[in-house]
mmCIF file of C-alpha atoms in Angstrom:
data_model
loop_
_atom_site.group_PDB
_atom_site.id
_atom_site.type_symbol
_atom_site.label_atom_id
_atom_site.label_comp_id
_atom_site.label_asym_id
_atom_site.label_seq_id
_atom_site.Cartn_x
_atom_site.Cartn_y
_atom_site.Cartn_z
ATOM 1 C CA MET A 903 -131.926 -111.725 76.861
ATOM 2 C CA MET A 904 -135.550 -112.809 76.471
ATOM 3 C CA ILE A 905 -138.094 -111.185 78.773
ATOM 4 C CA PRO A 906 -140.204 -114.105 80.092
ATOM 5 C CA TYR A 907 -143.969 -113.954 80.497
ATOM 6 C CA ALA A 908 -143.579 -114.858 84.196
ATOM 7 C CA ARG A 909 -140.811 -115.289 86.745
ATOM 8 C CA GLN A 910 -140.539 -115.982 90.460
ATOM 9 C CA SER A 911 -139.073 -113.451 92.905
ATOM 10 C CA ILE A 912 -136.835 -114.904 95.619
ATOM 11 C CA SER A 913 -135.459 -112.561 98.286
ATOM 12 C CA GLU A 914 -132.703 -113.018 100.852
ATOM 13 C CA ASP A 915 -135.412 -113.372 103.498
ATOM 14 C CA ASP A 916 -136.931 -116.228 101.494
ATOM 15 C CA ILE A 917 -133.557 -117.966 101.335
ATOM 16 C CA ALA A 918 -133.018 -117.434 105.062
ATOM 17 C CA ALA A 919 -136.419 -118.960 105.846
ATOM 18 C CA VAL A 920 -135.587 -122.110 103.898
ATOM 19 C CA THR A 921 -132.096 -122.311 105.378
ATOM 20 C CA ARG A 922 -133.560 -122.070 108.889
ATOM 21 C CA VAL A 923 -135.686 -125.165 108.234
ATOM 22 C CA LEU A 924 -132.758 -127.048 106.703
ATOM 23 C CA ARG A 925 -130.914 -126.517 109.990
ATOM 24 C CA SER A 926 -133.908 -127.572 112.100
ATOM 25 C CA ASP A 927 -135.129 -130.985 113.256
ATOM 26 C CA PHE A 928 -138.028 -131.187 110.778
ATOM 27 C CA LEU A 929 -137.782 -131.124 107.001
ATOM 28 C CA THR A 930 -141.348 -132.418 106.625
ATOM 29 C CA GLN A 931 -144.383 -133.043 108.847
ATOM 30 C CA GLY A 932 -143.132 -130.372 111.232
ATOM 31 C CA PRO A 933 -144.466 -127.007 112.456
ATOM 32 C CA GLU A 934 -143.964 -124.918 109.306
ATOM 33 C CA VAL A 935 -146.829 -126.489 107.352
ATOM 34 C CA SER A 936 -149.482 -125.888 110.000
ATOM 35 C CA ALA A 937 -148.206 -122.327 110.498
ATOM 36 C CA PHE A 938 -148.403 -121.677 106.732
ATOM 37 C CA GLU A 939 -151.950 -123.072 106.614
ATOM 38 C CA ALA A 940 -153.083 -120.872 109.494
ATOM 39 C CA GLU A 941 -151.458 -117.717 108.093
ATOM 40 C CA MET A 942 -152.923 -118.202 104.620
ATOM 41 C CA ALA A 943 -156.388 -118.949 106.022
ATOM 42 C CA GLU A 944 -156.214 -115.782 108.142
ATOM 43 C CA THR A 945 -155.028 -113.733 105.147
ATOM 44 C CA VAL A 946 -158.068 -114.641 103.029
ATOM 45 C CA GLY A 947 -160.631 -115.043 105.791
ATOM 46 C CA ALA A 948 -161.115 -118.802 105.488
ATOM 47 C CA GLY A 949 -161.741 -121.077 108.425
ATOM 48 C CA TYR A 950 -159.287 -123.773 107.345
ATOM 49 C CA GLY A 951 -156.331 -124.282 105.026
ATOM 50 C CA VAL A 952 -154.794 -127.572 103.916
ATOM 51 C CA ALA A 953 -151.348 -127.305 102.289
ATOM 52 C CA LEU A 954 -150.603 -129.834 99.565
ATOM 53 C CA SER A 955 -147.937 -130.800 97.054
ATOM 54 C CA SER A 956 -149.707 -128.976 94.196
ATOM 55 C CA ALA A 957 -152.925 -127.255 93.206
ATOM 56 C CA THR A 958 -153.658 -130.335 91.095
ATOM 57 C CA ALA A 959 -153.581 -132.415 94.281
ATOM 58 C CA GLY A 960 -155.931 -129.890 95.845
ATOM 59 C CA LEU A 961 -158.430 -130.158 92.994
ATOM 60 C CA HIS A 962 -158.281 -133.957 93.113
ATOM 61 C CA LEU A 963 -158.815 -134.214 96.874
ATOM 62 C CA ALA A 964 -161.514 -131.530 96.861
ATOM 63 C CA CYS A 965 -163.450 -133.551 94.288
ATOM 64 C CA LEU A 966 -163.068 -136.746 96.319
ATOM 65 C CA ALA A 967 -164.022 -135.024 99.561
ATOM 66 C CA LEU A 968 -167.156 -133.592 97.914
ATOM 67 C CA GLY A 969 -168.157 -137.099 96.864
ATOM 68 C CA LEU A 970 -167.397 -137.078 93.136
ATOM 69 C CA LYS A 971 -167.492 -140.684 91.903
ATOM 70 C CA PRO A 972 -167.742 -142.763 88.714
ATOM 71 C CA GLY A 973 -170.838 -141.843 86.739
ATOM 72 C CA ASP A 974 -170.964 -138.264 88.097
ATOM 73 C CA TRP A 975 -170.306 -135.159 86.007
ATOM 74 C CA LEU A 976 -167.981 -132.213 86.607
ATOM 75 C CA TRP A 977 -168.295 -129.083 84.472
ATOM 76 C CA THR A 978 -165.604 -126.447 84.060
ATOM 77 C CA SER A 979 -164.220 -123.869 81.655
ATOM 78 C CA PRO A 980 -162.421 -125.015 78.483
ATOM 79 C CA ILE A 981 -159.939 -122.119 78.801
ATOM 80 C CA THR A 982 -157.832 -123.429 81.646
ATOM 81 C CA PHE A 983 -154.941 -125.756 82.364
ATOM 82 C CA VAL A 984 -155.852 -129.423 81.977
ATOM 83 C CA ALA A 985 -155.736 -130.000 85.760
ATOM 84 C CA SER A 986 -159.121 -128.276 86.161
ATOM 85 C CA ALA A 987 -160.689 -131.116 84.176
ATOM 86 C CA ASN A 988 -158.306 -133.971 84.999
ATOM 87 C CA CYS A 989 -159.426 -133.836 88.638
ATOM 88 C CA ALA A 990 -162.771 -135.304 87.557
ATOM 89 C CA ARG A 991 -161.156 -138.091 85.569
ATOM 90 C CA TYR A 992 -158.935 -139.032 88.517
ATOM 91 C CA CYS A 993 -162.190 -139.774 90.361
ATOM 92 C CA GLY A 994 -163.584 -141.847 87.486
ATOM 93 C CA ALA A 995 -166.161 -139.139 86.739
ATOM 94 C CA HIS A 996 -167.127 -137.538 83.444
ATOM 95 C CA VAL A 997 -166.157 -133.989 82.518
ATOM 96 C CA ASP A 998 -167.729 -131.446 80.183
ATOM 97 C CA PHE A 999 -167.164 -127.787 79.424
ATOM 98 C CA VAL A 1000 -169.194 -124.579 79.636
ATOM 99 C CA ASP A 1001 -168.321 -121.715 77.301
ATOM 100 C CA ILE A 1002 -166.548 -118.569 78.447
ATOM 101 C CA ASP A 1003 -167.652 -114.972 78.790
ATOM 102 C CA PRO A 1004 -166.079 -113.213 75.764
ATOM 103 C CA ARG A 1005 -165.013 -110.263 77.954
ATOM 104 C CA THR A 1006 -163.610 -111.846 81.121
ATOM 105 C CA TYR A 1007 -162.641 -115.216 79.536
ATOM 106 C CA ASN A 1008 -164.018 -116.913 82.650
ATOM 107 C CA LEU A 1009 -166.812 -119.476 82.741
ATOM 108 C CA CYS A 1010 -169.942 -117.633 81.589
ATOM 109 C CA PRO A 1011 -172.853 -117.757 84.058
ATOM 110 C CA VAL A 1012 -175.361 -117.171 81.250
ATOM 111 C CA ALA A 1013 -173.980 -120.136 79.299
ATOM 112 C CA LEU A 1014 -173.961 -122.172 82.520
ATOM 113 C CA ALA A 1015 -177.633 -121.351 83.202
ATOM 114 C CA SER A 1016 -178.576 -122.424 79.683
ATOM 115 C CA ARG A 1017 -176.654 -125.693 79.957
ATOM 116 C CA LEU A 1018 -178.197 -126.450 83.359
ATOM 117 C CA GLU A 1019 -181.702 -125.885 82.019
ATOM 118 C CA GLU A 1020 -180.941 -128.318 79.203
ATOM 119 C CA GLY A 1021 -179.277 -130.773 81.605
ATOM 120 C CA GLU A 1022 -182.306 -130.794 83.873
ATOM 121 C CA LYS A 1023 -184.439 -131.952 80.950
ATOM 122 C CA THR A 1024 -182.001 -134.702 79.935
ATOM 123 C CA GLY A 1025 -181.160 -135.788 83.482
ATOM 124 C CA ARG A 1026 -177.474 -134.916 83.121
ATOM 125 C CA LEU A 1027 -176.566 -132.285 85.686
ATOM 126 C CA PRO A 1028 -173.117 -131.736 87.216
ATOM 127 C CA LYS A 1029 -172.268 -132.789 90.745
ATOM 128 C CA ILE A 1030 -169.436 -130.243 90.827
ATOM 129 C CA VAL A 1031 -168.684 -127.052 88.885
ATOM 130 C CA VAL A 1032 -165.062 -125.878 88.899
ATOM 131 C CA ALA A 1033 -165.001 -122.101 88.418
ATOM 132 C CA VAL A 1034 -161.590 -121.076 87.073
ATOM 133 C CA HIS A 1035 -160.395 -117.537 87.875
ATOM 134 C CA LEU A 1036 -158.365 -117.011 84.712
ATOM 135 C CA ALA A 1037 -155.411 -114.604 84.890
ATOM 136 C CA GLY A 1038 -156.297 -113.559 88.450
ATOM 137 C CA GLN A 1039 -159.846 -112.270 87.896
ATOM 138 C CA SER A 1040 -162.619 -113.977 89.859
ATOM 139 C CA CYS A 1041 -165.573 -115.565 88.114
ATOM 140 C CA GLU A 1042 -169.026 -114.123 88.826
ATOM 141 C CA MET A 1043 -169.322 -116.328 91.873
ATOM 142 C CA GLU A 1044 -172.588 -114.980 93.254
ATOM 143 C CA LYS A 1045 -174.405 -115.962 90.053
ATOM 144 C CA ILE A 1046 -172.725 -119.373 89.941
ATOM 145 C CA HIS A 1047 -173.605 -119.947 93.591
ATOM 146 C CA ALA A 1048 -177.260 -119.082 92.954
ATOM 147 C CA LEU A 1049 -177.332 -121.650 90.152
ATOM 148 C CA GLY A 1050 -175.682 -124.168 92.473
ATOM 149 C CA ARG A 1051 -178.443 -123.729 95.032
ATOM 150 C CA ARG A 1052 -181.098 -124.168 92.348
ATOM 151 C CA TYR A 1053 -179.592 -127.206 90.636
ATOM 152 C CA GLY A 1054 -177.823 -128.834 93.572
ATOM 153 C CA PHE A 1055 -174.171 -128.850 92.468
ATOM 154 C CA ARG A 1056 -171.108 -128.150 94.638
ATOM 155 C CA ILE A 1057 -168.591 -125.457 93.727
ATOM 156 C CA ILE A 1058 -164.787 -125.460 93.680
ATOM 157 C CA GLU A 1059 -162.967 -122.220 92.920
ATOM 158 C CA ASP A 1060 -159.853 -122.978 90.886
ATOM 159 C CA ALA A 1061 -157.933 -119.908 92.034
ATOM 160 C CA ALA A 1062 -154.510 -121.115 90.901
ATOM 161 C CA HIS A 1063 -154.092 -117.675 89.272
ATOM 162 C CA ALA A 1064 -155.885 -115.628 91.909
ATOM 163 C CA VAL A 1065 -153.920 -115.488 95.160
ATOM 164 C CA GLY A 1066 -154.341 -111.898 96.311
ATOM 165 C CA ALA A 1067 -157.431 -111.169 94.196
ATOM 166 C CA ASP A 1068 -160.705 -109.758 95.562
ATOM 167 C CA TYR A 1069 -164.341 -110.434 94.739
ATOM 168 C CA GLN A 1070 -167.062 -108.085 95.970
ATOM 169 C CA GLY A 1071 -164.533 -106.516 98.330
ATOM 170 C CA ARG A 1072 -163.441 -109.753 100.012
ATOM 171 C CA PRO A 1073 -160.349 -111.882 99.297
ATOM 172 C CA VAL A 1074 -160.640 -114.808 96.922
ATOM 173 C CA GLY A 1075 -160.293 -117.811 99.218
ATOM 174 C CA ALA A 1076 -162.913 -116.651 101.728
ATOM 175 C CA CYS A 1077 -165.310 -119.110 100.020
ATOM 176 C CA MET A 1078 -168.319 -116.797 100.226
ATOM 177 C CA TYR A 1079 -169.936 -118.610 97.305
ATOM 178 C CA SER A 1080 -168.148 -121.952 97.141
ATOM 179 C CA ASP A 1081 -167.344 -125.095 99.085
ATOM 180 C CA CYS A 1082 -163.606 -124.547 98.735
ATOM 181 C CA THR A 1083 -160.915 -122.616 96.904
ATOM 182 C CA VAL A 1084 -157.658 -124.029 95.519
ATOM 183 C CA PHE A 1085 -154.473 -121.948 95.252
ATOM 184 C CA SER A 1086 -151.276 -122.755 93.349
ATOM 185 C CA PHE A 1087 -147.736 -121.891 94.446
ATOM 186 C CA HIS A 1088 -145.897 -122.944 91.281
ATOM 187 C CA PRO A 1089 -142.937 -120.650 90.450
ATOM 188 C CA VAL A 1090 -144.786 -118.837 87.632
ATOM 189 C CA LYS A 1091 -147.644 -117.978 89.974
ATOM 190 C CA ILE A 1092 -147.983 -114.887 92.165
ATOM 191 C CA MET A 1093 -146.205 -116.437 95.163
ATOM 192 C CA THR A 1094 -144.325 -119.713 95.273
ATOM 193 C CA THR A 1095 -143.305 -122.657 97.417
ATOM 194 C CA GLY A 1096 -141.372 -124.183 94.502
ATOM 195 C CA GLU A 1097 -144.218 -126.589 93.876
ATOM 196 C CA GLY A 1098 -147.281 -126.601 96.067
ATOM 197 C CA GLY A 1099 -150.895 -125.646 96.597
ATOM 198 C CA MET A 1100 -153.527 -125.170 99.263
ATOM 199 C CA VAL A 1101 -157.240 -125.802 99.708
ATOM 200 C CA LEU A 1102 -159.121 -123.136 101.671
ATOM 201 C CA THR A 1103 -162.598 -123.752 103.076
ATOM 202 C CA GLN A 1104 -165.055 -122.743 105.781
ATOM 203 C CA ASP A 1105 -166.069 -126.394 106.276
ATOM 204 C CA GLY A 1106 -164.086 -128.134 109.026
ATOM 205 C CA GLU A 1107 -165.230 -131.634 108.047
ATOM 206 C CA LEU A 1108 -164.250 -131.045 104.422
ATOM 207 C CA ALA A 1109 -160.812 -129.780 105.513
ATOM 208 C CA ALA A 1110 -160.306 -132.772 107.811
ATOM 209 C CA ARG A 1111 -161.104 -135.273 105.079
ATOM 210 C CA ILE A 1112 -158.842 -133.539 102.555
ATOM 211 C CA ARG A 1113 -156.045 -133.498 105.126
ATOM 212 C CA ARG A 1114 -156.486 -137.202 105.896
ATOM 213 C CA MET A 1115 -156.575 -138.178 102.215
ATOM 214 C CA SER A 1116 -153.384 -136.172 101.609
ATOM 215 C CA THR A 1117 -151.491 -138.599 103.850
ATOM 216 C CA HIS A 1118 -152.675 -142.027 102.670
ATOM 217 C CA GLY A 1119 -156.088 -141.822 104.357
ATOM 218 C CA ILE A 1120 -154.389 -142.500 107.713
ATOM 219 C CA THR A 1121 -155.468 -141.090 111.070
ATOM 220 C CA ARG A 1122 -154.406 -141.275 114.719
ATOM 221 C CA GLN A 1123 -157.508 -139.370 115.841
ATOM 222 C CA ALA A 1124 -158.896 -141.379 118.756
ATOM 223 C CA ASP A 1125 -162.591 -140.864 118.022
ATOM 224 C CA LEU A 1126 -162.167 -142.200 114.480
ATOM 225 C CA LEU A 1127 -160.242 -145.383 115.334
ATOM 226 C CA THR A 1128 -162.033 -148.736 115.368
ATOM 227 C CA GLN A 1129 -159.683 -149.912 118.130
ATOM 228 C CA ASN A 1130 -156.527 -148.648 119.828
ATOM 229 C CA ASP A 1131 -153.598 -150.921 120.610
ATOM 230 C CA GLY A 1132 -151.410 -148.166 122.074
ATOM 231 C CA PRO A 1133 -149.775 -144.768 121.481
ATOM 232 C CA TRP A 1134 -148.186 -146.014 118.252
ATOM 233 C CA TYR A 1135 -151.533 -146.977 116.727
ATOM 234 C CA TYR A 1136 -152.953 -145.568 113.481
ATOM 235 C CA GLU A 1137 -155.503 -146.720 110.929
ATOM 236 C CA GLN A 1138 -156.029 -146.215 107.219
ATOM 237 C CA LEU A 1139 -159.711 -145.340 107.003
ATOM 238 C CA GLU A 1140 -159.869 -144.914 103.237
ATOM 239 C CA LEU A 1141 -157.599 -145.015 100.214
ATOM 240 C CA GLY A 1142 -155.587 -141.811 100.256
ATOM 241 C CA TYR A 1143 -152.562 -140.315 98.552
ATOM 242 C CA HIS A 1144 -149.141 -138.893 99.335
ATOM 243 C CA TYR A 1145 -149.879 -135.238 98.615
ATOM 244 C CA ARG A 1146 -148.134 -133.547 101.543
ATOM 245 C CA LEU A 1147 -146.186 -130.288 101.409
ATOM 246 C CA THR A 1148 -142.757 -130.260 103.088
ATOM 247 C CA ASP A 1149 -141.656 -127.868 105.841
ATOM 248 C CA ILE A 1150 -138.971 -126.588 103.468
ATOM 249 C CA GLN A 1151 -141.642 -125.521 100.979
ATOM 250 C CA ALA A 1152 -143.938 -124.183 103.690
ATOM 251 C CA ALA A 1153 -141.162 -121.975 105.073
ATOM 252 C CA LEU A 1154 -140.698 -120.452 101.630
ATOM 253 C CA GLY A 1155 -144.468 -120.013 101.378
ATOM 254 C CA ARG A 1156 -144.662 -118.232 104.737
ATOM 255 C CA SER A 1157 -141.886 -115.853 103.701
ATOM 256 C CA GLN A 1158 -143.523 -115.215 100.320
ATOM 257 C CA LEU A 1159 -146.885 -114.600 101.997
ATOM 258 C CA LYS A 1160 -145.343 -111.656 103.880
ATOM 259 C CA ARG A 1161 -144.418 -110.224 100.473
ATOM 260 C CA LEU A 1162 -147.836 -110.825 98.914
ATOM 261 C CA PRO A 1163 -149.081 -107.220 99.347
ATOM 262 C CA ASP A 1164 -146.008 -105.953 97.485
ATOM 263 C CA PHE A 1165 -146.414 -108.605 94.781
ATOM 264 C CA ILE A 1166 -150.039 -107.583 94.184
ATOM 265 C CA ARG A 1167 -149.347 -103.849 94.344
ATOM 266 C CA ARG A 1168 -146.664 -104.094 91.662
ATOM 267 C CA ARG A 1169 -148.707 -106.373 89.398
ATOM 268 C CA ARG A 1170 -151.635 -103.974 89.517
ATOM 269 C CA GLU A 1171 -149.303 -101.077 88.817
ATOM 270 C CA LEU A 1172 -147.891 -102.891 85.777
ATOM 271 C CA ALA A 1173 -151.414 -103.687 84.532
ATOM 272 C CA ARG A 1174 -152.358 -99.996 84.778
ATOM 273 C CA ARG A 1175 -149.185 -99.023 82.882
ATOM 274 C CA TYR A 1176 -149.987 -101.529 80.117
ATOM 275 C CA ALA A 1177 -153.498 -100.102 79.782
ATOM 276 C CA THR A 1178 -152.001 -96.634 79.274
ATOM 277 C CA LEU A 1179 -149.043 -97.625 77.115
ATOM 278 C CA LEU A 1180 -151.124 -99.810 74.788
ATOM 279 C CA GLU A 1181 -154.161 -97.566 74.622
ATOM 280 C CA ASP A 1182 -153.480 -96.548 71.011
ATOM 281 C CA LEU A 1183 -153.142 -100.188 69.887
ATOM 282 C CA ALA A 1184 -156.542 -100.961 71.414
ATOM 283 C CA SER A 1185 -158.359 -97.998 69.892
ATOM 284 C CA PRO A 1186 -161.875 -98.821 68.594
ATOM 285 C CA GLN A 1187 -160.887 -96.900 65.473
ATOM 286 C CA GLY A 1188 -158.304 -99.106 63.817
ATOM 287 C CA GLY A 1189 -156.619 -100.671 66.840
ATOM 288 C CA ASP A 1190 -155.293 -104.200 66.412
ATOM 289 C CA ILE A 1191 -155.729 -105.604 69.937
ATOM 290 C CA THR A 1192 -158.221 -105.890 72.770
ATOM 291 C CA LEU A 1193 -156.970 -105.219 76.299
ATOM 292 C CA PRO A 1194 -158.155 -107.264 79.302
ATOM 293 C CA TRP A 1195 -161.599 -106.264 80.609
ATOM 294 C CA GLN A 1196 -162.305 -106.244 84.320
ATOM 295 C CA HIS A 1197 -165.710 -106.952 85.835
ATOM 296 C CA PRO A 1198 -166.676 -104.228 88.346
ATOM 297 C CA ASP A 1199 -167.180 -106.835 91.109
ATOM 298 C CA THR A 1200 -163.574 -108.007 90.818
ATOM 299 C CA THR A 1201 -160.096 -106.717 91.626
ATOM 300 C CA SER A 1202 -157.639 -108.942 89.784
ATOM 301 C CA SER A 1203 -154.305 -110.110 91.133
ATOM 302 C CA TRP A 1204 -153.024 -110.020 87.533
ATOM 303 C CA HIS A 1205 -151.247 -113.338 87.288
ATOM 304 C CA LEU A 1206 -151.368 -112.947 83.514
ATOM 305 C CA TYR A 1207 -151.835 -110.099 81.050
ATOM 306 C CA ILE A 1208 -153.716 -111.508 78.071
ATOM 307 C CA LEU A 1209 -154.153 -109.621 74.808
ATOM 308 C CA ARG A 1210 -156.423 -110.541 71.918
ATOM 309 C CA LEU A 1211 -155.961 -109.714 68.281
ATOM 310 C CA LYS A 1212 -159.197 -108.327 66.908
ATOM 311 C CA GLY A 1213 -161.260 -110.582 64.691
ATOM 312 C CA LEU A 1214 -160.935 -110.691 60.929
ATOM 313 C CA ALA A 1215 -163.929 -110.925 58.613
ATOM 314 C CA ASP A 1216 -164.229 -111.721 54.912
ATOM 315 C CA ASP A 1217 -166.168 -109.622 52.394
ATOM 316 C CA THR A 1218 -169.469 -111.024 53.661
ATOM 317 C CA GLY A 1219 -168.743 -110.063 57.256
ATOM 318 C CA ILE A 1220 -168.191 -113.670 58.385
ATOM 319 C CA SER A 1221 -165.177 -114.305 60.602
ATOM 320 C CA ASN A 1222 -162.205 -115.651 58.661
ATOM 321 C CA HIS A 1223 -160.926 -118.288 61.077
ATOM 322 C CA ASP A 1224 -158.028 -119.426 58.906
ATOM 323 C CA ALA A 1225 -156.754 -115.864 58.509
ATOM 324 C CA GLU A 1226 -157.038 -115.256 62.263
ATOM 325 C CA ARG A 1227 -155.037 -118.383 63.076
ATOM 326 C CA GLU A 1228 -152.341 -117.497 60.552
ATOM 327 C CA ARG A 1229 -152.074 -113.901 61.769
ATOM 328 C CA ARG A 1230 -151.803 -114.892 65.442
ATOM 329 C CA LEU A 1231 -149.099 -117.454 64.592
ATOM 330 C CA LYS A 1232 -147.041 -114.849 62.740
ATOM 331 C CA VAL A 1233 -147.415 -112.286 65.528
ATOM 332 C CA PHE A 1234 -146.494 -114.876 68.166
ATOM 333 C CA GLN A 1235 -143.413 -116.036 66.254
ATOM 334 C CA ALA A 1236 -142.276 -112.467 65.604
ATOM 335 C CA LEU A 1237 -142.612 -111.510 69.275
ATOM 336 C CA ARG A 1238 -140.609 -114.560 70.337
ATOM 337 C CA ALA A 1239 -137.930 -113.756 67.734
ATOM 338 C CA ALA A 1240 -137.747 -110.198 69.096
ATOM 339 C CA GLY A 1241 -137.026 -111.433 72.616
ATOM 340 C CA LEU A 1242 -140.441 -111.548 74.288
ATOM 341 C CA GLY A 1243 -141.312 -114.798 76.036
ATOM 342 C CA VAL A 1244 -144.978 -114.599 75.063
ATOM 343 C CA ASN A 1245 -147.184 -117.603 75.732
ATOM 344 C CA LEU A 1246 -150.751 -118.860 75.244
ATOM 345 C CA HIS A 1247 -153.181 -119.481 78.105
ATOM 346 C CA TYR A 1248 -154.833 -121.783 77.048
ATOM 347 C CA ILE A 1249 -155.688 -124.281 74.326
ATOM 348 C CA PRO A 1250 -159.330 -125.379 74.878
ATOM 349 C CA VAL A 1251 -158.993 -128.501 76.995
ATOM 350 C CA TYR A 1252 -161.354 -130.578 74.862
ATOM 351 C CA ARG A 1253 -158.904 -130.204 71.945
ATOM 352 C CA GLN A 1254 -156.311 -132.322 73.782
ATOM 353 C CA PRO A 1255 -156.005 -135.760 72.125
ATOM 354 C CA ASP A 1256 -156.467 -137.600 75.406
ATOM 355 C CA PHE A 1257 -159.778 -135.820 75.943
ATOM 356 C CA ALA A 1258 -160.987 -135.855 72.347
ATOM 357 C CA SER A 1259 -160.583 -139.631 72.100
ATOM 358 C CA SER A 1260 -162.591 -140.444 75.237
ATOM 359 C CA GLN A 1261 -166.010 -138.861 74.611
ATOM 360 C CA PRO A 1262 -167.720 -136.050 72.670
ATOM 361 C CA TYR A 1263 -167.624 -132.681 74.419
ATOM 362 C CA SER A 1264 -169.790 -129.596 74.208
ATOM 363 C CA PHE A 1265 -168.447 -127.192 71.592
ATOM 364 C CA CYS A 1266 -167.643 -123.732 72.956
ATOM 365 C CA PRO A 1267 -167.616 -121.061 70.211
ATOM 366 C CA ALA A 1268 -166.473 -118.182 72.443
ATOM 367 C CA ALA A 1269 -163.550 -120.308 73.631
ATOM 368 C CA GLU A 1270 -162.639 -121.093 70.021
ATOM 369 C CA ASP A 1271 -162.669 -117.389 69.116
ATOM 370 C CA TYR A 1272 -160.443 -116.698 72.105
ATOM 371 C CA TYR A 1273 -158.005 -119.455 71.131
ATOM 372 C CA ARG A 1274 -157.517 -118.049 67.621
ATOM 373 C CA GLN A 1275 -156.761 -114.559 68.915
ATOM 374 C CA ALA A 1276 -155.205 -114.604 72.415
ATOM 375 C CA PHE A 1277 -151.626 -114.407 73.625
ATOM 376 C CA THR A 1278 -149.971 -113.544 76.959
ATOM 377 C CA ILE A 1279 -147.313 -110.843 77.307
ATOM 378 C CA PRO A 1280 -144.811 -110.474 80.194
ATOM 379 C CA LEU A 1281 -146.069 -109.446 83.627
ATOM 380 C CA TYR A 1282 -144.338 -110.335 86.899
ATOM 381 C CA PHE A 1283 -143.159 -108.642 90.096
ATOM 382 C CA GLY A 1284 -139.582 -108.099 88.912
ATOM 383 C CA LEU A 1285 -140.525 -106.608 85.517
ATOM 384 C CA SER A 1286 -139.031 -103.105 85.450
ATOM 385 C CA ASP A 1287 -140.666 -100.047 83.889
ATOM 386 C CA ASP A 1288 -137.904 -99.993 81.266
ATOM 387 C CA GLN A 1289 -138.526 -103.642 80.393
ATOM 388 C CA GLN A 1290 -142.255 -102.996 80.174
ATOM 389 C CA ASP A 1291 -141.616 -100.058 77.852
ATOM 390 C CA GLN A 1292 -139.479 -102.400 75.750
ATOM 391 C CA VAL A 1293 -142.302 -104.965 75.627
ATOM 392 C CA CYS A 1294 -144.684 -102.306 74.352
ATOM 393 C CA ASP A 1295 -142.220 -100.993 71.761
ATOM 394 C CA ILE A 1296 -141.622 -104.502 70.399
ATOM 395 C CA LEU A 1297 -145.343 -105.242 70.347
ATOM 396 C CA ARG A 1298 -146.074 -101.995 68.510
ATOM 397 C CA SER A 1299 -143.348 -102.717 65.942
ATOM 398 C CA VAL A 1300 -144.498 -106.296 65.329
ATOM 399 C CA LEU A 1301 -148.148 -105.374 65.014
ATOM 400 C CA ALA A 1302 -147.329 -102.620 62.526
ATOM 401 C CA VAL A 1303 -145.780 -105.248 60.245
ATOM 402 C CA ARG A 1304 -147.826 -108.384 60.944
ATOM 403 C CA THR A 1305 -151.345 -106.920 60.938
ATOM 404 C CA SER A 1306 -150.974 -104.501 58.042
#
């Protein structure tokens, strides 16, 4: 059987929580959602949580609530899922990309500072920067926040990978250096509601607007109504969406949240084992791969374990891009054939045909280097030590053949 790169963990308690809701009076718009929001907000130290049908919905509504509109710009990392950029296009805004740090693979604050300096001269600065915490490791948020104060942009943390992560000793989601944080609860993520997401924020007005827009822009709040014909009365104050989470999903989320400490403990244990087991393959003297690097300000939740094949150079010392692409393809195919469900996170977003055809984008050389070399190996709560040993044995065998 293939060992997947990720897999959900569903316990009997999780099943019981969902069954309890199925036997209750509310399948949606009941008490489970608000309880889930409060428990998640308390877990990360946020003032407010708004549960939604997906993290994509969260990114979209966060952009709208922060005032992103046609003609504005949103900047984000090219090494992310397309949702981090699509949220701008849903609002009719433009999107562009800032290159990654070659060690963390997150949006590089040095590259961001350079682009902002250039943008100030040309009059093209972002209204929003989406900082993507790739693989569970936080971006350097303090530096990004300082740039935001200088240049006047708002900040969304795309923490779809980073439930349970820490930055500077505080949980990701506390929004120390951002307007809001967006979590994902897709089954391949650290905890799941089946599908689902949540926006966390310290701003009550921002939370209220996101909540209202998640249910068609409708309110029954008396102080917001233009009139009131009776207890049945409601008004649509703005164009909203149907982005609600159900009580069934929220019940699963609440049960999974109780298990979050165990999920994170095991993922960190597996990451430490990989670092030890693969140490010889990452040796500076002849090793074939680079292991993930962790910034000292961060404690990753390890949603993904990403390896990179080391660069190849021709006789002149210039990187041989064609050879790197061919080698990574062969390694990837051989690992799949050997039973490892390896994957790639991600193709630079601006390479997608739908993006490439709409406007020119900033080229990101560090992201291109990453794309030619990276691949993701299995890491999830239910991965056993024996399975992890098997992953490492297969990887060692494939690399011995495919990189010789």
